[in-house]
Backbone as numpy.savetxt, mean C-alpha at the origin, in Angstrom:
# Nx Ny Nz CAx CAy CAz Cx Cy Cz
-2.61 -33.04 4.72 -3.44 -31.84 4.75 -2.56 -30.57 4.73
-2.67 -29.73 3.72 -1.83 -28.53 3.64 -2.54 -27.39 4.31
-1.80 -26.47 4.82 -2.32 -25.23 5.38 -2.49 -24.23 4.24
-3.64 -23.55 4.18 -3.80 -22.51 3.15 -2.80 -21.40 3.38
-2.19 -20.89 2.26 -1.22 -19.90 2.44 -1.92 -18.52 2.47
-1.31 -17.61 3.17 -1.84 -16.22 3.26 -1.21 -15.44 2.10
-2.05 -14.78 1.27 -1.44 -14.00 0.20 -0.67 -12.82 0.71
0.41 -12.43 -0.06 1.26 -11.38 0.35 1.18 -10.26 -0.68
0.99 -9.00 -0.21 0.84 -7.86 -1.09 1.91 -6.85 -0.76
2.58 -6.29 -1.80 3.51 -5.27 -1.63 3.08 -4.07 -2.33
2.96 -2.90 -1.66 2.59 -1.62 -2.23 3.92 -0.78 -2.43
4.10 -0.25 -3.66 5.37 0.47 -3.92 4.99 1.86 -4.50
5.62 2.86 -3.92 5.63 4.18 -4.59 7.00 4.75 -4.37
7.24 5.95 -4.95 8.58 6.46 -4.88 9.10 6.69 -3.55
8.40 7.48 -2.67 8.88 7.91 -1.39 8.36 7.00 -0.20
7.42 6.14 -0.45 6.81 5.30 0.59 6.38 6.18 1.81
5.80 7.33 1.44 5.40 8.30 2.42 3.96 8.73 2.34
3.25 8.21 1.32 1.93 8.64 1.10 1.01 7.49 0.58
0.96 7.34 -0.77 0.06 6.40 -1.38 0.23 4.95 -0.86
1.51 4.52 -0.89 1.77 3.12 -0.47 1.47 2.86 1.02
1.79 3.90 1.81 1.48 3.80 3.23 0.04 3.75 3.51
-0.75 4.57 2.78 -2.24 4.52 2.94 -2.80 3.13 2.48
-2.32 2.73 1.40 -2.82 1.39 0.86 -2.52 0.25 1.80
-1.27 0.22 2.37 -0.88 -0.82 3.29 -1.70 -0.68 4.52
-1.95 0.52 5.05 -2.74 0.70 6.24 -4.22 0.20 6.02
-4.82 0.57 4.85 -6.16 0.07 4.62 -6.23 -1.42 4.52
-5.26 -2.04 3.85 -5.28 -3.47 3.67 -5.11 -4.21 5.00
-4.23 -3.69 5.86 -4.10 -4.20 7.16 -5.27 -4.12 7.95
-5.89 -2.88 7.92 -7.16 -2.63 8.67 -8.32 -3.50 8.24
-8.42 -3.72 6.95 -9.63 -4.42 6.37 -9.39 -5.98 6.33
-8.17 -6.43 6.26 -7.90 -7.83 6.11 -7.33 -8.51 7.33
-6.77 -7.66 8.25 -6.11 -8.27 9.49 -5.05 -9.20 9.04
-4.97 -10.38 9.72 -3.94 -11.33 9.43 -4.20 -12.26 8.30
-5.27 -11.97 7.49 -5.57 -12.76 6.38 -4.79 -12.42 5.16
-4.04 -11.35 5.19 -3.09 -10.99 4.09 -1.81 -10.44 4.75
-0.69 -10.78 4.17 0.63 -10.24 4.63 0.82 -9.01 3.81
1.07 -7.87 4.54 1.12 -6.54 3.87 2.51 -5.95 4.01
3.04 -5.43 2.94 4.35 -4.72 2.89 4.15 -3.42 2.13
4.92 -2.44 2.45 5.10 -1.29 1.55 6.52 -0.83 1.53
6.86 -0.17 0.43 8.28 0.25 0.25 8.31 1.40 -0.79
9.43 2.00 -0.90 9.61 3.03 -1.90 10.98 2.91 -2.56
11.03 3.34 -3.81 12.23 3.35 -4.62 13.25 4.35 -4.10
12.75 5.46 -3.52 13.58 6.50 -2.97 12.88 7.00 -1.74
12.91 6.23 -0.62 12.15 6.53 0.62 12.41 7.92 1.18
11.36 8.54 1.60 11.47 9.81 2.29 11.97 9.59 3.76
12.15 10.67 4.46 12.54 10.54 5.88 11.42 10.23 6.82
10.20 10.61 6.43 9.07 10.38 7.24 7.81 10.27 6.45
6.74 9.71 6.98 5.48 9.65 6.27 4.87 11.10 6.28
4.32 11.42 5.13 3.73 12.72 4.87 2.72 13.07 6.00
2.93 14.21 6.78 1.97 14.53 7.89 0.55 14.68 7.43
0.35 15.21 6.23 -1.03 15.29 5.72 -1.72 13.94 5.54
-0.90 12.94 5.12 -1.40 11.56 4.93 -1.73 11.01 6.31
-0.86 11.22 7.28 -1.15 10.75 8.65 -2.45 11.29 9.17
-2.65 12.59 8.94 -3.86 13.23 9.42 -5.10 12.72 8.66
-5.02 12.53 7.36 -6.13 12.08 6.56 -6.48 10.67 6.96
-5.58 9.81 7.26 -5.82 8.45 7.73 -6.43 8.46 9.12
-5.98 9.37 9.97 -6.48 9.50 11.34 -7.97 9.86 11.32
-8.38 10.62 10.27 -9.85 11.06 10.14 -10.71 9.85 9.90
-10.15 8.76 9.36 -10.96 7.49 9.14 -10.60 6.44 10.15
-9.99 6.85 11.23 -9.75 5.89 12.37 -8.55 5.01 12.19
-7.61 5.35 11.33 -6.41 4.50 11.13 -5.20 5.34 11.52
-4.43 4.87 12.46 -3.24 5.59 12.96 -1.99 5.05 12.29
-1.40 5.83 11.43 -0.09 5.41 10.79 1.07 6.31 11.21
0.89 7.00 12.31 1.87 8.00 12.80 3.20 7.30 13.19
3.18 5.99 13.50 4.46 5.34 13.88 5.10 4.61 12.67
4.58 4.72 11.52 5.17 4.10 10.29 6.31 4.92 9.80
7.29 4.18 9.22 8.44 4.90 8.58 8.61 4.33 7.18
8.97 5.21 6.24 9.21 4.76 4.94 10.38 3.76 4.87
10.18 2.71 3.98 11.12 1.67 3.88 11.63 1.59 2.47
12.86 1.12 2.26 13.44 1.01 0.91 12.97 -0.21 0.24
12.70 -0.14 -1.05 12.28 -1.28 -1.86 13.47 -2.22 -2.10
13.21 -3.49 -1.76 14.23 -4.47 -1.95 13.80 -5.57 -2.89
14.78 -6.25 -3.59 14.44 -7.30 -4.46 13.76 -8.42 -3.64
14.16 -8.66 -2.44 13.59 -9.68 -1.60 12.12 -9.39 -1.29
11.73 -8.21 -1.05 10.32 -7.79 -0.81 9.47 -8.12 -2.01
10.02 -7.88 -3.25 9.25 -8.22 -4.38 9.15 -9.71 -4.67
10.28 -10.41 -4.41 10.31 -11.88 -4.58 9.35 -12.57 -3.63
9.19 -12.06 -2.45 8.37 -12.76 -1.46 6.91 -12.29 -1.44
6.52 -11.54 -2.46 5.14 -11.07 -2.49 4.44 -11.72 -3.72
3.15 -12.04 -3.46 2.27 -12.62 -4.53 1.77 -11.54 -5.46
1.39 -10.38 -4.94 0.83 -9.22 -5.65 1.72 -8.05 -5.38
2.17 -7.33 -6.46 3.00 -6.14 -6.34 2.17 -5.00 -6.96
1.84 -4.00 -6.13 1.04 -2.86 -6.67 1.87 -1.63 -6.65
2.12 -1.11 -7.90 2.96 0.12 -8.03 2.05 1.28 -8.12
2.58 2.45 -7.62 1.84 3.73 -7.67 2.71 4.81 -8.07
3.19 4.81 -9.29 4.07 5.82 -9.82 5.53 5.68 -9.55
5.99 4.38 -9.43 7.44 4.19 -9.23 8.13 3.87 -10.56
7.38 3.78 -11.63 7.98 3.67 -12.95 8.75 2.29 -13.07
9.95 2.44 -13.66 10.78 1.25 -13.86 11.63 0.86 -12.64
11.45 1.57 -11.51 12.29 1.26 -10.34 11.91 -0.09 -9.71
10.72 -0.61 -10.00 10.28 -1.83 -9.41 10.79 -3.02 -10.16
11.59 -3.93 -9.59 12.05 -5.04 -10.31 10.95 -6.05 -10.70
11.08 -6.66 -11.84 9.99 -7.52 -12.34 10.47 -8.97 -12.23
9.58 -9.82 -11.71 9.84 -11.26 -11.65 8.67 -12.01 -12.22
8.89 -12.93 -13.19 7.83 -13.71 -13.78 7.07 -14.42 -12.67
5.80 -14.59 -12.88 4.97 -15.35 -11.95 4.32 -14.45 -10.86
4.76 -13.22 -10.74 4.12 -12.34 -9.81 2.98 -11.60 -10.45
1.97 -11.28 -9.74 0.92 -10.43 -10.26 1.21 -8.96 -9.95
1.33 -8.21 -11.10 1.61 -6.78 -10.94 0.39 -5.97 -11.33
0.08 -4.95 -10.52 -0.93 -4.00 -10.81 -0.35 -2.59 -10.70
-0.76 -1.67 -11.56 -0.26 -0.29 -11.43 -1.48 0.60 -11.22
-1.55 1.20 -10.05 -2.61 2.10 -9.68 -2.23 3.56 -9.96
-2.90 4.15 -10.93 -2.55 5.58 -11.23 -3.38 6.48 -10.29
-2.67 7.09 -9.37 -3.23 7.97 -8.34 -2.36 9.24 -8.26
-3.06 10.35 -7.92 -2.35 11.59 -7.65 -1.36 11.35 -6.50
-0.18 12.08 -6.62 0.81 12.01 -5.56 0.46 13.03 -4.41
0.32 12.62 -3.18 -0.04 13.53 -2.14 1.17 14.39 -1.67
2.29 14.16 -2.17 3.46 14.95 -1.73 3.24 16.46 -1.87
3.48 17.14 -0.83 3.33 18.62 -0.79 1.91 19.14 -0.75
0.94 18.27 -0.62 -0.48 18.58 -0.59 -1.01 18.64 0.84
-2.04 19.48 1.03 -2.66 19.55 2.34 -3.66 18.40 2.45
-4.26 18.33 3.64 -5.20 17.25 3.96 -6.38 17.32 3.00
-6.88 18.41 2.66 -8.03 18.49 1.76 -7.72 17.81 0.46
-6.52 17.95 -0.07 -6.10 17.32 -1.34 -5.84 15.80 -1.14
-5.51 15.40 0.05 -5.19 14.03 0.31 -6.43 13.12 0.44
-7.48 13.76 1.00 -8.73 13.02 1.16 -9.26 12.22 -0.04
-9.35 12.88 -1.19 -9.82 12.10 -2.37 -8.85 10.93 -2.72
-7.61 11.21 -2.60 -6.60 10.16 -2.90 -6.78 8.95 -1.91
-6.96 9.29 -0.66 -7.19 8.31 0.40 -8.43 7.52 0.09
-9.54 8.16 -0.29 -10.77 7.44 -0.58 -10.62 6.55 -1.77
-9.97 6.97 -2.85 -9.72 6.22 -3.97 -8.90 4.98 -3.67
-7.88 5.14 -2.80 -7.07 3.97 -2.38 -7.94 2.97 -1.63
-8.78 3.49 -0.69 -9.63 2.54 0.05 -10.45 1.74 -0.88
-11.09 2.37 -1.90 -11.95 1.63 -2.83 -11.13 0.56 -3.61
-9.91 0.93 -4.03 -9.05 -0.02 -4.76 -8.66 -1.20 -3.84
-8.36 -0.91 -2.63 -7.98 -1.97 -1.63 -9.18 -2.88 -1.37
-10.35 -2.38 -1.30 -11.56 -3.19 -1.18 -11.76 -4.09 -2.40
-11.50 -3.56 -3.57 -11.63 -4.29 -4.82 -10.57 -5.46 -4.86
-9.30 -5.10 -4.36 -8.29 -6.07 -4.33 -8.68 -7.26 -3.38
-9.20 -6.92 -2.22 -9.74 -8.00 -1.31 -10.70 -8.86 -1.97
-11.66 -8.25 -2.70 -12.67 -9.05 -3.38 -11.98 -9.98 -4.40
-10.99 -9.48 -5.11 -10.24 -10.23 -6.13 -9.55 -11.48 -5.45
-9.05 -11.24 -4.23 -8.33 -12.22 -3.48 -9.33 -13.14 -2.76
-10.62 -12.86 -2.81 -11.64 -13.72 -2.15 -11.68 -13.59 -0.64
-11.29 -12.41 -0.25 -11.24 -12.11 1.26 -12.26 -11.02 1.57
-13.14 -11.31 2.50 -14.15 -10.36 2.92 -13.48 -9.28 3.83
-13.82 -8.03 3.54 -13.25 -6.90 4.29 -13.89 -6.86 5.67
-13.13 -6.52 6.66 -13.72 -6.34 8.02 -14.62 -5.11 7.99
-15.62 -5.09 8.88 -16.51 -3.96 8.94 -15.82 -2.68 9.38
């Protein structure tokens, strides 16, 4: 009898300070331990965008303790699904992985009002991803 494997998802954007952090937080919030979640950036920033932290706090998700992480070949290799958000060719490609590219505005340098629609679009895409993976989102 084999144990079902938990799918692994990697979110990648350039600075790992906005879009990928929001996506990872939503997926963790909605899927819990039913999905392994990672995020990284091709050129990580020093900290998560404060407007992104505030926008996520508004929906009850605290990402204030998160830090941007550098994208590694190992992170890509150990993920089932790799979702890029504006990192271009910086993301290594491995056959057999599922790659998705989400075109979303970059919240860098934006205020909370500009981040909210990006946050909401990411939440909807994460919910769609969960449905694709056959995982029901937590309420």
